[in-house]
CSV table of C-alpha atoms and ligand atoms in Angstrom, one decimal:
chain,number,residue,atom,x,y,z
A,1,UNK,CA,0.0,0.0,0.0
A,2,UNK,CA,1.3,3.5,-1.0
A,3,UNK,CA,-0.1,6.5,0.5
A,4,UNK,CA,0.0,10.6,-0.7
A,5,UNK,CA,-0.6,12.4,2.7
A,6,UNK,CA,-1.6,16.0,1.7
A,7,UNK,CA,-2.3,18.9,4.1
A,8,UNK,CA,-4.4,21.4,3.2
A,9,UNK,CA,-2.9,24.0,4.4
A,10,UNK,CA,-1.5,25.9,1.3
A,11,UNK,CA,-0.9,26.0,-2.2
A,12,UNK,CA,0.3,22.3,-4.1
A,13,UNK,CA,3.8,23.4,-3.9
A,14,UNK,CA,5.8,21.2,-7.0
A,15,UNK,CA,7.9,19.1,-4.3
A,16,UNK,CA,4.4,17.9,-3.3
A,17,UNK,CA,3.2,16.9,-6.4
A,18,UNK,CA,6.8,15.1,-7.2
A,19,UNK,CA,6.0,13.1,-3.9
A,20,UNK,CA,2.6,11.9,-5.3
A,21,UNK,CA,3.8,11.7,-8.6
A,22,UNK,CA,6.8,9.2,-7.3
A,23,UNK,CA,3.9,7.6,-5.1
A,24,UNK,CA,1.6,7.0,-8.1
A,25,UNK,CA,4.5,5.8,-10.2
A,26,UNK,CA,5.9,3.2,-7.8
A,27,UNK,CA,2.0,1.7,-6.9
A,28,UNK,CA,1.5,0.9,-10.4
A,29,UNK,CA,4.4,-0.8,-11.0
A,30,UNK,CA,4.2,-3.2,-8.1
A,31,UNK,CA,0.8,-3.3,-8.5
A,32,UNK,CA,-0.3,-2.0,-5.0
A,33,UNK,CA,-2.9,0.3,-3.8
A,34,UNK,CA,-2.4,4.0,-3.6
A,35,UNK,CA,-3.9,6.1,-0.9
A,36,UNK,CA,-4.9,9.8,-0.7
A,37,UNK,CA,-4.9,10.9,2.9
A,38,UNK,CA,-5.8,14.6,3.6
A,39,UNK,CA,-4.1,15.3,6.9
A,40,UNK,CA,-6.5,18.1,7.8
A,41,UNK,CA,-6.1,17.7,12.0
A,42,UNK,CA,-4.5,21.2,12.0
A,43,UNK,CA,-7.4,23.3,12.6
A,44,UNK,CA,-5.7,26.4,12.8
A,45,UNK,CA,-3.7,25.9,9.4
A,46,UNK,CA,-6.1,23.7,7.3
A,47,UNK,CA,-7.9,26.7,4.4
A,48,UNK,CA,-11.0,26.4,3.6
A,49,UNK,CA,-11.5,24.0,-0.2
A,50,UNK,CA,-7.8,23.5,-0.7
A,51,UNK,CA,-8.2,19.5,-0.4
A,52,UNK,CA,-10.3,19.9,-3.3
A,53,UNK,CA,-7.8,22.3,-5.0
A,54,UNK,CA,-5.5,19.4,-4.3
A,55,UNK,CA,-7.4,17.0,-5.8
A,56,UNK,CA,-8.3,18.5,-8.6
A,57,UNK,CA,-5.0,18.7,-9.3
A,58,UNK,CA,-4.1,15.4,-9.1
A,59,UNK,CA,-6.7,14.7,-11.3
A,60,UNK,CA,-5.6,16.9,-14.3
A,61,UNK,CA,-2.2,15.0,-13.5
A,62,UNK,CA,-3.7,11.7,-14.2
A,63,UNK,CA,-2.5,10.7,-11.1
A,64,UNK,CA,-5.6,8.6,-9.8
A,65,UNK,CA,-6.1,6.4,-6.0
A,66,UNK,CA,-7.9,3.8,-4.8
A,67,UNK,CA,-9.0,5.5,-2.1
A,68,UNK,CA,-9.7,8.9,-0.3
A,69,UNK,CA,-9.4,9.2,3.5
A,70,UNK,CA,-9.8,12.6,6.1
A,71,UNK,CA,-7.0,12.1,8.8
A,72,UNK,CA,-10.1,14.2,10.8
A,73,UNK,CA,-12.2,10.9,10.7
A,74,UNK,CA,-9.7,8.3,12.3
A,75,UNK,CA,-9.6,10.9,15.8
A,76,UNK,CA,-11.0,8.5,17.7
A,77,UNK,CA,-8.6,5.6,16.9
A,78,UNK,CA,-5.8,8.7,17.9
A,79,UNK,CA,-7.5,9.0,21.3
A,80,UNK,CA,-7.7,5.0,21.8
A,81,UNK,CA,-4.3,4.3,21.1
A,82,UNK,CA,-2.9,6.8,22.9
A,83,UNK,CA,-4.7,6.3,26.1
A,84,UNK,CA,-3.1,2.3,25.4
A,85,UNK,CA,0.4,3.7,25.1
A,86,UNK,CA,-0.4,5.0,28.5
A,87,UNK,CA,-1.5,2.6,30.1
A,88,UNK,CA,1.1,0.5,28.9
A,89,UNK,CA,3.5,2.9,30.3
A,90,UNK,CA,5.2,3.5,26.8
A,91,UNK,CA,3.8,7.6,27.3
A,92,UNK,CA,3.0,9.2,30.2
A,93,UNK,CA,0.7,12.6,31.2
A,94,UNK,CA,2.9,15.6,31.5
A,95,UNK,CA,1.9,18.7,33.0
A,96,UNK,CA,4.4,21.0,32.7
A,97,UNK,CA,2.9,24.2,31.6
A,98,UNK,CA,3.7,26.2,28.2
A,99,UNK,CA,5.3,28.5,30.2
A,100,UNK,CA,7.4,26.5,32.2
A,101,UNK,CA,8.8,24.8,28.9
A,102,UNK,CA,9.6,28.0,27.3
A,103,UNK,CA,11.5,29.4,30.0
A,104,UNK,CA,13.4,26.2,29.7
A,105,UNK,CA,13.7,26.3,26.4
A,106,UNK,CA,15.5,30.0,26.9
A,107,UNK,CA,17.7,29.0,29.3
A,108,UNK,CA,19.1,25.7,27.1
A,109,UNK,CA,19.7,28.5,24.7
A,110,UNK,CA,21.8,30.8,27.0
A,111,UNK,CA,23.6,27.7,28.2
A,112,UNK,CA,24.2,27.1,24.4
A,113,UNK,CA,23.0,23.7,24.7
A,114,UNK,CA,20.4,22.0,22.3
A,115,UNK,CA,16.9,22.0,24.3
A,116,UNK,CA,15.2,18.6,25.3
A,117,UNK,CA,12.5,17.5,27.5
A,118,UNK,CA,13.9,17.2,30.7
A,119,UNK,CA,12.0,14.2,32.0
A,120,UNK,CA,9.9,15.8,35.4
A,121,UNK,CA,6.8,14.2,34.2
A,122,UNK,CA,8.1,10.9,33.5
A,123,UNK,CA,8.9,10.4,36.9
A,124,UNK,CA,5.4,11.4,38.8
A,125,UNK,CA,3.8,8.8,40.3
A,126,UNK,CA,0.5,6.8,39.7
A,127,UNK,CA,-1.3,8.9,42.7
A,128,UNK,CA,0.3,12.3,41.4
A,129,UNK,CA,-0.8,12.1,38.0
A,130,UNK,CA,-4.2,10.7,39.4
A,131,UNK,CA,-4.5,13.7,42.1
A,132,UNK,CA,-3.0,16.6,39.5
A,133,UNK,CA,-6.2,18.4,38.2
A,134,UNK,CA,-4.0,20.3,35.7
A,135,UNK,CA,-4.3,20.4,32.1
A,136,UNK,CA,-1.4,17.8,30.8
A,137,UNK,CA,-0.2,16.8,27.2
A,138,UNK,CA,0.6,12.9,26.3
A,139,UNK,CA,4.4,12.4,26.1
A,140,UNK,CA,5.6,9.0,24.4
A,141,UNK,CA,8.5,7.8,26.3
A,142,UNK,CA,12.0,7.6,24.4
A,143,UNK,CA,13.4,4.3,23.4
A,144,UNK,CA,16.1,2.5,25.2
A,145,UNK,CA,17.9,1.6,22.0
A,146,UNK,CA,18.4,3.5,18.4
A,147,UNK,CA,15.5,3.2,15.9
A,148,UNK,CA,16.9,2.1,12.5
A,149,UNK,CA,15.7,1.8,9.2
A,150,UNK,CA,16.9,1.4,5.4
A,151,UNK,CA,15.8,4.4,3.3
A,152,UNK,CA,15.6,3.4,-0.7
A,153,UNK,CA,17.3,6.3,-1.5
A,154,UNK,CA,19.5,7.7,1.4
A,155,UNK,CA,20.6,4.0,2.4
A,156,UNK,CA,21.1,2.7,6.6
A,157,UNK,CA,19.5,5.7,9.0
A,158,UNK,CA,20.1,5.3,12.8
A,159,UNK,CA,18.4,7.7,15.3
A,160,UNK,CA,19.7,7.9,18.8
A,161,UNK,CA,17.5,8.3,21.2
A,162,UNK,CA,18.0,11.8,22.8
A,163,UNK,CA,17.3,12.8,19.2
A,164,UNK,CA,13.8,11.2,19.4
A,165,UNK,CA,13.1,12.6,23.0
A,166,UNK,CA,9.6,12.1,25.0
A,167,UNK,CA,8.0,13.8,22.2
A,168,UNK,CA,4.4,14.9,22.2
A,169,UNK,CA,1.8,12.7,20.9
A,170,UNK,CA,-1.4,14.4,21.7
A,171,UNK,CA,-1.8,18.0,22.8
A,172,UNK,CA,-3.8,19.5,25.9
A,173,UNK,CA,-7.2,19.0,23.7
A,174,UNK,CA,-6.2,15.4,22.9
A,175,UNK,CA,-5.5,15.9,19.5
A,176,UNK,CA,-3.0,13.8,18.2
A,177,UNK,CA,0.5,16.2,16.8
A,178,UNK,CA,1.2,15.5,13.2
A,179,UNK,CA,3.7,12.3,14.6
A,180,UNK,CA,1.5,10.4,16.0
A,181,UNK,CA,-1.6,10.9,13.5
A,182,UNK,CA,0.6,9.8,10.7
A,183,UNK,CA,2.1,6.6,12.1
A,184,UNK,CA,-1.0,5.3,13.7
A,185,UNK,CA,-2.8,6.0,9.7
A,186,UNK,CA,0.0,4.7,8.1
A,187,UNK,CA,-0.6,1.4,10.3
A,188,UNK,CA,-4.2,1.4,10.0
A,189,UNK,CA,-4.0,1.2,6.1
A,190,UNK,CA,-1.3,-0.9,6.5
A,191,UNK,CA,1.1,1.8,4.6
A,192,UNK,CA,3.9,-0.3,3.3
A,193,UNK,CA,6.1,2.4,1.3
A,194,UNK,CA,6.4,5.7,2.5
A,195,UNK,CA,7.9,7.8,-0.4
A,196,UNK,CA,7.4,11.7,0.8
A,197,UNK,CA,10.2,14.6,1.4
A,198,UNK,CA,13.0,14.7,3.0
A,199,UNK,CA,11.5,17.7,5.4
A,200,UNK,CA,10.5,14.5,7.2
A,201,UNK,CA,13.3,12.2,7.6
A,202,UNK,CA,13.5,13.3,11.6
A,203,UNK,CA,9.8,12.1,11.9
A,204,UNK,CA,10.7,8.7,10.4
A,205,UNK,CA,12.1,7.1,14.0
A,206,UNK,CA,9.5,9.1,15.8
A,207,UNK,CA,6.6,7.2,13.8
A,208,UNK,CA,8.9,4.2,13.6
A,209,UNK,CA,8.6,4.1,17.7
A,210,UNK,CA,5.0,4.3,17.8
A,211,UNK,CA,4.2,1.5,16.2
A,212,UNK,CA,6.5,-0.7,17.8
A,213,UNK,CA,5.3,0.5,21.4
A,214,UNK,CA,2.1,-0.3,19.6
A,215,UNK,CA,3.0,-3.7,18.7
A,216,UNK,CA,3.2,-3.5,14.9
A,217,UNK,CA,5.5,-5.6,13.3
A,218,UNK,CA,5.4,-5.1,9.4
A,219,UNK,CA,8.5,-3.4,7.8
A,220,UNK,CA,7.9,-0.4,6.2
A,221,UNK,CA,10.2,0.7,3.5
A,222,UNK,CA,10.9,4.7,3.0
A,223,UNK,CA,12.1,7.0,0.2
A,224,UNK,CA,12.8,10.0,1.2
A,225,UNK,CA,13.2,12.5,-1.4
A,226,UNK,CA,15.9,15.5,-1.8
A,227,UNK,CA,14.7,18.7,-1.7
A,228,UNK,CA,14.0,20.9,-4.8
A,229,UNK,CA,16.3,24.1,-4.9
A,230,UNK,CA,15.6,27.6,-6.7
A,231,UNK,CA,18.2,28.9,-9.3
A,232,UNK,CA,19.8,31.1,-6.6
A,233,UNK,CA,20.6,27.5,-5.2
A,234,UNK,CA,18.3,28.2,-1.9
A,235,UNK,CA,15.2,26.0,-1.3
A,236,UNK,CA,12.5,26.1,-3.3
A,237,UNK,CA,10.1,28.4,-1.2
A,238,UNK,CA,6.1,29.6,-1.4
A,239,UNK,CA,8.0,33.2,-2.8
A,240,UNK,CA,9.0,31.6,-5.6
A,241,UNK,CA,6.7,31.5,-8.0
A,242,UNK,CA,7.7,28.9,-9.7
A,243,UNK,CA,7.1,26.1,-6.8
A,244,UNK,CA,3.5,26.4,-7.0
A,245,UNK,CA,1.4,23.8,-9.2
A,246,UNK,CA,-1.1,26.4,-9.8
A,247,UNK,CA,1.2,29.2,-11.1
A,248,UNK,CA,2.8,26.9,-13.5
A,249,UNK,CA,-0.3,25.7,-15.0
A,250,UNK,CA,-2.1,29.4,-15.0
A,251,UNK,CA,1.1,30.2,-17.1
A,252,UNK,CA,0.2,28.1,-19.3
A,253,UNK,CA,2.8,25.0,-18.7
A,254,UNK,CA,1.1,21.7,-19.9
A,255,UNK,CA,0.6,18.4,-16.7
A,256,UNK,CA,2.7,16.7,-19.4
A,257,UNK,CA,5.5,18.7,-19.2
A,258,UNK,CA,5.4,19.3,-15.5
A,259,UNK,CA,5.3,15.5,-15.0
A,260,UNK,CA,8.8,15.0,-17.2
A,261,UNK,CA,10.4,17.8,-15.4
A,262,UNK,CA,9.8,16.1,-12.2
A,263,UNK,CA,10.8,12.6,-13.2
A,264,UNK,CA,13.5,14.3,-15.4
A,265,UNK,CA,15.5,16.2,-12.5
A,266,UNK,CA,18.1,14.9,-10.2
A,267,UNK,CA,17.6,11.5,-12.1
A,268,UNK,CA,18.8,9.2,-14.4
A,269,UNK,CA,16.2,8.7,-17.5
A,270,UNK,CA,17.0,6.9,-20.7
A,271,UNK,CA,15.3,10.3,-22.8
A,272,UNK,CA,14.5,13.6,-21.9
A,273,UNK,CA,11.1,13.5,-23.2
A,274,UNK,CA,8.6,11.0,-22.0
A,275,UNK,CA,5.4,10.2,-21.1
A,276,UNK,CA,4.1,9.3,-17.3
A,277,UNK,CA,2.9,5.7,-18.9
A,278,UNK,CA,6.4,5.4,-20.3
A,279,UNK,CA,8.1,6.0,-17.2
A,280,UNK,CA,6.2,3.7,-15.3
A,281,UNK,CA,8.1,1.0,-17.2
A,282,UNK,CA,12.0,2.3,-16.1
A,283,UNK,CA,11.3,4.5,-13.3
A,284,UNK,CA,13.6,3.0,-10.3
A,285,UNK,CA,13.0,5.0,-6.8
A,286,UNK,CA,16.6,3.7,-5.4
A,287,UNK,CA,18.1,5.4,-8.4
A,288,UNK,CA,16.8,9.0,-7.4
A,289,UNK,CA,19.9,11.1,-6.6
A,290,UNK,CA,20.3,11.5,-2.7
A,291,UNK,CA,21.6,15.1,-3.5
A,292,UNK,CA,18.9,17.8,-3.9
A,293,UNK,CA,17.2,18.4,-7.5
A,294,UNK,CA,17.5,21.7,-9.1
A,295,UNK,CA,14.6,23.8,-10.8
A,296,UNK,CA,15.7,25.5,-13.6
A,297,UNK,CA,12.5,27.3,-15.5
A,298,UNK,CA,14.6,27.3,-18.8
A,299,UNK,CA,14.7,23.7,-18.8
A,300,UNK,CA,10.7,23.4,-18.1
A,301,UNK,CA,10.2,25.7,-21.2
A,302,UNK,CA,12.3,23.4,-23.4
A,303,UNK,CA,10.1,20.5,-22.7
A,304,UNK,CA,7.3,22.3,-22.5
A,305,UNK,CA,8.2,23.4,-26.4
A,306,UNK,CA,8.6,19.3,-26.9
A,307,UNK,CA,5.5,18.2,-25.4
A,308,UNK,CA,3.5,21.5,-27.5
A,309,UNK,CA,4.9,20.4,-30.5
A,310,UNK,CA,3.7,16.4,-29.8
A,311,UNK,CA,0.2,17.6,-29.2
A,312,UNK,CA,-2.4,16.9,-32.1
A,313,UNK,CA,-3.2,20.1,-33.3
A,314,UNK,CA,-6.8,20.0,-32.7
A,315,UNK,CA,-6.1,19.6,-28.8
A,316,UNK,CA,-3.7,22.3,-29.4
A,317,UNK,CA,-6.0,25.2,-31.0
A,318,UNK,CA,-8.5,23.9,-28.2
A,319,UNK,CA,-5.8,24.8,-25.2
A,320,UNK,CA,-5.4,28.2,-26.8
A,321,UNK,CA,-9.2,28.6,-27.1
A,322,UNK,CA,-9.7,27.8,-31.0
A,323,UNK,CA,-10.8,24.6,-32.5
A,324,UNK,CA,-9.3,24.5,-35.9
A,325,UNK,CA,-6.6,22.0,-36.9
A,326,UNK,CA,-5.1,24.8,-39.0
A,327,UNK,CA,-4.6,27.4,-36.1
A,328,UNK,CA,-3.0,24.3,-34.0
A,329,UNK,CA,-0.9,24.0,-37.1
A,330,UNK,CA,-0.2,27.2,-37.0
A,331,UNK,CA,0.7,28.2,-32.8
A,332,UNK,CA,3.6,25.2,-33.6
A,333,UNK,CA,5.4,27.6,-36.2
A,334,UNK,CA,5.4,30.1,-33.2
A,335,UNK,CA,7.4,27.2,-31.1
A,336,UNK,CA,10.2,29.2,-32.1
A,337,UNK,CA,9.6,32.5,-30.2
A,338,UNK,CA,7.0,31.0,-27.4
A,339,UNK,CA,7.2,27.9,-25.2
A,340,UNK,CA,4.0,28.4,-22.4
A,341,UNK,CA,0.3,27.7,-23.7
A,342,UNK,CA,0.1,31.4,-23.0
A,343,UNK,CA,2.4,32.7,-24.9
A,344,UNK,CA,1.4,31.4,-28.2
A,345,UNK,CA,-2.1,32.5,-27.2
A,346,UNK,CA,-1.0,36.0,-27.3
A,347,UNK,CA,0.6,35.6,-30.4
A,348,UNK,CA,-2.5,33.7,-32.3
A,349,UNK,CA,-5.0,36.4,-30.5
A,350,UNK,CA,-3.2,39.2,-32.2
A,351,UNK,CA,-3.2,37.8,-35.4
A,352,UNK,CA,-7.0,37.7,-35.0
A,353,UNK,CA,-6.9,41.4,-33.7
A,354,UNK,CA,-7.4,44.7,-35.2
A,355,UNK,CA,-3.9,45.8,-36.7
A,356,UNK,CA,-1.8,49.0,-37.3
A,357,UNK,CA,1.9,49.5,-38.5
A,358,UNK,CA,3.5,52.6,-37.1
A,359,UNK,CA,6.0,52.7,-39.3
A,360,UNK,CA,4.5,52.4,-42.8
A,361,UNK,CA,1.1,53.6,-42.1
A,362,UNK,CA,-0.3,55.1,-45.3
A,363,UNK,CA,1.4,52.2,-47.0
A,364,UNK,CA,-0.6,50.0,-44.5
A,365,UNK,CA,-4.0,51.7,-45.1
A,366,UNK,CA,-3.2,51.0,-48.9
A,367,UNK,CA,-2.7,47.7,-48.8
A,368,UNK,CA,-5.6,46.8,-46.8
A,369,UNK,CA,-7.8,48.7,-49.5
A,370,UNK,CA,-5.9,46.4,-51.7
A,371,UNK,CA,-7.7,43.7,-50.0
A,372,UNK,CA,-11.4,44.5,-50.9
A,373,UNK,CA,-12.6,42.2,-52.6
A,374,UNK,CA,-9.4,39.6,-52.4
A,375,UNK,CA,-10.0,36.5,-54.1
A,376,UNK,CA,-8.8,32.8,-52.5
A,377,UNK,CA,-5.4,31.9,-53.4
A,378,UNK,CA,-4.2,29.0,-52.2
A,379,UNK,CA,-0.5,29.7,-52.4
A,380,UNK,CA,1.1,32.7,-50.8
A,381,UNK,CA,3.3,33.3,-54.1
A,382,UNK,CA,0.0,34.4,-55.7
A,383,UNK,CA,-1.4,36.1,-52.9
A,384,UNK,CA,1.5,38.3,-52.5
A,385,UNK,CA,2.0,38.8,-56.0
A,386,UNK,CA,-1.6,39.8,-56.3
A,387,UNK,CA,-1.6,42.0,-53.9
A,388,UNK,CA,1.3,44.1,-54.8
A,389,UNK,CA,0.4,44.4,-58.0
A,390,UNK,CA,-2.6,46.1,-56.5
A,391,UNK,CA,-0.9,48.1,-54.4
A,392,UNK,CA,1.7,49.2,-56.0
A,393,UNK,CA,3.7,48.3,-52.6
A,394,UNK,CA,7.3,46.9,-52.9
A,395,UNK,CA,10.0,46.0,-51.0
A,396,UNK,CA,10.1,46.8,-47.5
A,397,UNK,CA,7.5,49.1,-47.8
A,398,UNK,CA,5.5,45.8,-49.0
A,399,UNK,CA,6.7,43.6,-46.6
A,400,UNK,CA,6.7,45.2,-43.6
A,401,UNK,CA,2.7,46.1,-43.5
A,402,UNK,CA,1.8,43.0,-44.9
A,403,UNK,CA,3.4,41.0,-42.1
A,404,UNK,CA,1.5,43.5,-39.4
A,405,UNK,CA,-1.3,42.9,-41.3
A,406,UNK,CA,-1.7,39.4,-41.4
A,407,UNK,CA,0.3,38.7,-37.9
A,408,UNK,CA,-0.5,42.3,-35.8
A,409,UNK,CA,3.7,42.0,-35.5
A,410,UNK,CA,6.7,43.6,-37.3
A,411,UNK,CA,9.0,40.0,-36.9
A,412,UNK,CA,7.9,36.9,-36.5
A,413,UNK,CA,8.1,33.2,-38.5
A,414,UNK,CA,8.4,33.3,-42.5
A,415,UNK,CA,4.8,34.8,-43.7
A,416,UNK,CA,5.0,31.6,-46.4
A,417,UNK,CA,4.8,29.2,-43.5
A,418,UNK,CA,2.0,31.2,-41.9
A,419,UNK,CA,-0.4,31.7,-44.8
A,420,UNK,CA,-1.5,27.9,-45.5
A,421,UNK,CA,-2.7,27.9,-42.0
A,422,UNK,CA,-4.7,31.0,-41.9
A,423,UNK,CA,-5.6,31.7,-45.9
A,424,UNK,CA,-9.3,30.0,-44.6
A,425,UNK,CA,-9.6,33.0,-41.8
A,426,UNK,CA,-8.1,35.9,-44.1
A,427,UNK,CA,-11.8,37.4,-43.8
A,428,UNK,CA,-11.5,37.8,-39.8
A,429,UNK,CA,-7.2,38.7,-39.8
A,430,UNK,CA,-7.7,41.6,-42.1
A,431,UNK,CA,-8.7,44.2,-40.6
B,1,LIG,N1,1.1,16.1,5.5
B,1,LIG,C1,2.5,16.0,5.4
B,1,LIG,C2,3.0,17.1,4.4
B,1,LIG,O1,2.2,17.6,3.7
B,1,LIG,C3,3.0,14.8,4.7
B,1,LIG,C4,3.3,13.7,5.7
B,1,LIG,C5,3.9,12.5,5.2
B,1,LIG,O2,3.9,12.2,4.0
B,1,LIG,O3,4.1,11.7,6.1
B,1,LIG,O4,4.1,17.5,4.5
């Protein structure tokens, strides 16, 4: 069982999507299920329709699950296991107050030491818990012995335990902390692969620990993967633009694209261009690079260019808001000077605008009299010649206000390899 484990507390930042992209990729192969698991116990951060955002998003993707579960709706099974761990005497009920911890907290920092629970709680008694009417947390106790396990990409991982610490596990309200939510989900689906960032490789022994205090014995593998870095070399953030799902695909780069990118980078692939269904027959998580991927937006437009120019032209003019083969035909000539969905928009919308040309403009004005009454030609030769004949236009003079004219542009591709793919529409570009 593979699992996506979304929060809904922001925009689908790219790294997330590579995670359930890798997720998706890895489940079909072996043939396993494929979870989605909104972890929406953060009340304070969750916003309002983003797990449907999400979702959406994954379905434009392609990337499709088995199943779809609310972290919200397994609180009780939260509650009942930790009041087990208790009662087991693998956590115990600390009341230390915010206050208190924070003013320990400052002190470990004057003393220059790194801050850990100090253990008070621990040590209280059956009759002073019982007899302690204050409000308390759930603490899990630390192991004795180092929590190991292999990652598939980063290899052997021990923990020691002072770095795993009597960490929470649920808060004064008895809601479980992100730790102890995931592990105990994880083991209800019976999660066998957990491929997610490497943000959470210090959670790993944490979650690891819970479900061995709780008995579970299944291995679970993990992948953790590197982070994503901007061009500056610094982590891909929420300021950069370009780490949000939505941002890319407003600016008009196609799920095809987006998906090679994130299969393409800090990876090994037999092409550069592929398709997810094609990648599902080499893709090999151990052979992810442990060292973090870099985003380069340059690189993104190139493939986006490639997967444009595999599109059928139909569902091309149809992306740009047309639905003619020829003016599908036609946005792939202007592969050379646009690579987004967007920009090729621009350029087919001003072809279909109303034009002027600064430069020649009485010669402009002349030559779209000229075009009163044009008959059809199928070939530009005779169109061009016809029309400077009627004119009386030549050279630049020609030229120049013909190309504004039938493109709205003073450069652009050849005006031969435009005007087979828009001689049908000359009626609506003149004017
Ligand atoms: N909800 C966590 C996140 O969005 C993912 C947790 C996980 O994959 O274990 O970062």
């Amino acid at each position: 069982m593979y699992r996506f484990a979304p929060s809904p507390t922001g925009d689908m930042h790219i790294g997330n999507l590579r995670v359930a992209l890798f997720n998706y990729i890895c489940a079909k192969q072996s043939k396993e299920k494929f979870i989605i698991r909104v972890e929406d116990t953060d009340k304070e951060r969750n916003i309002e329709g983003k797990d449907q955002e999400i979702l959406e998003i994954l379905n434009l993707f392609g990337i499709t699950y088995d199943q779809l579960i609310y972290q919200s709706d397994n609180l009780k099974f939260h509650r009942q296991l930790g009041s087990k761990l208790l009662m087991d005497g693998n956590a115990f009920s600390c009341f230390c107050s915010a206050k208190t911890l924070e003013e320990k907290r400052e002190q470990a920092k004057k003393d220059k030491k790194a801050y850990r629970y100090d253990g008070v709680c621990k040590k209280l008694s059956d009759s002073e818990v019982i007899e302690n009417e204050n409000p308390f947390v759930v603490r899990i106790k630390e192991p004795s012995e180092k929590i190991e396990f292999t990652d598939l990409i980063k290899g052997d991982m021990k923990f020691e335990p002072k770095d795993i610490d009597d960490f929470v596990i649920l808060r004064v309200d008895k809601t479980p902390t992100y730790n102890f939510a995931c592990a105990i989900d994880d083991m209800l689906s019976n999660v066998s692969v957990i491929i997610r960032g490497e943000d959470h490789l210090s959670n790993t022994p944490k979650q690891e620990l819970i479900r061995k205090y709780l008995g579970y014995n299944e291995k679970v593998k993990y992948a953790h993967l590197p982070i994503i870095l901007n061009d500056s070399g610094k982590k891909m953030s929420k300021r950069d633009d370009e780490s949000s799902v939505k941002w890319l695909l407003e600016e008009g780069f196609l799920p095809d694209t987006i998906i090679n990118y994130l299969i393409l980078i800090g990876n090994k692939t037999p092409t550069e261009i592929f398709s997810l269904d094609e990648a599902i027959t080499w893709f090999d998580i151990t052979k992810v690079s442990k060292n973090p991927a870099k985003f380069d937006i340059t690189k993104l437009r190139q493939l986006n260019r490639e997967h444009i120019k595999a599109l059928d032209p139909l569902s091309l003019s149809k992306f740009i808001g047309y639905s003619s083969k020829d003016i599908g035909k036609l946005a792939k000539i202007y592969l050379e000077e646009a690579s987004t969905i967007n920009e090729i928009k621009v350029k087919i919308d001003t072809i279909f605008k109303t034009k002027t040309c600064d430069e020649f403009e009485q010669e402009f004005e002349l030559l779209k009299v000229a075009t009163k009454d044009l008959p059809y030609f199928k070939e530009f030769d005779e169109f061009k010649a016809y029309l400077g004949e009627k004119s009386g236009l030549k050279g630049k003079k020609f030229f120049k206000p013909l190309r504004s004219l039938l493109t709205g542009s003073d450069s652009g591709p050849n005006l031969s390899d435009i005007y087979p793919h828009i001689k049908n529409y000359l009626g609506e570009i003149i004017k």
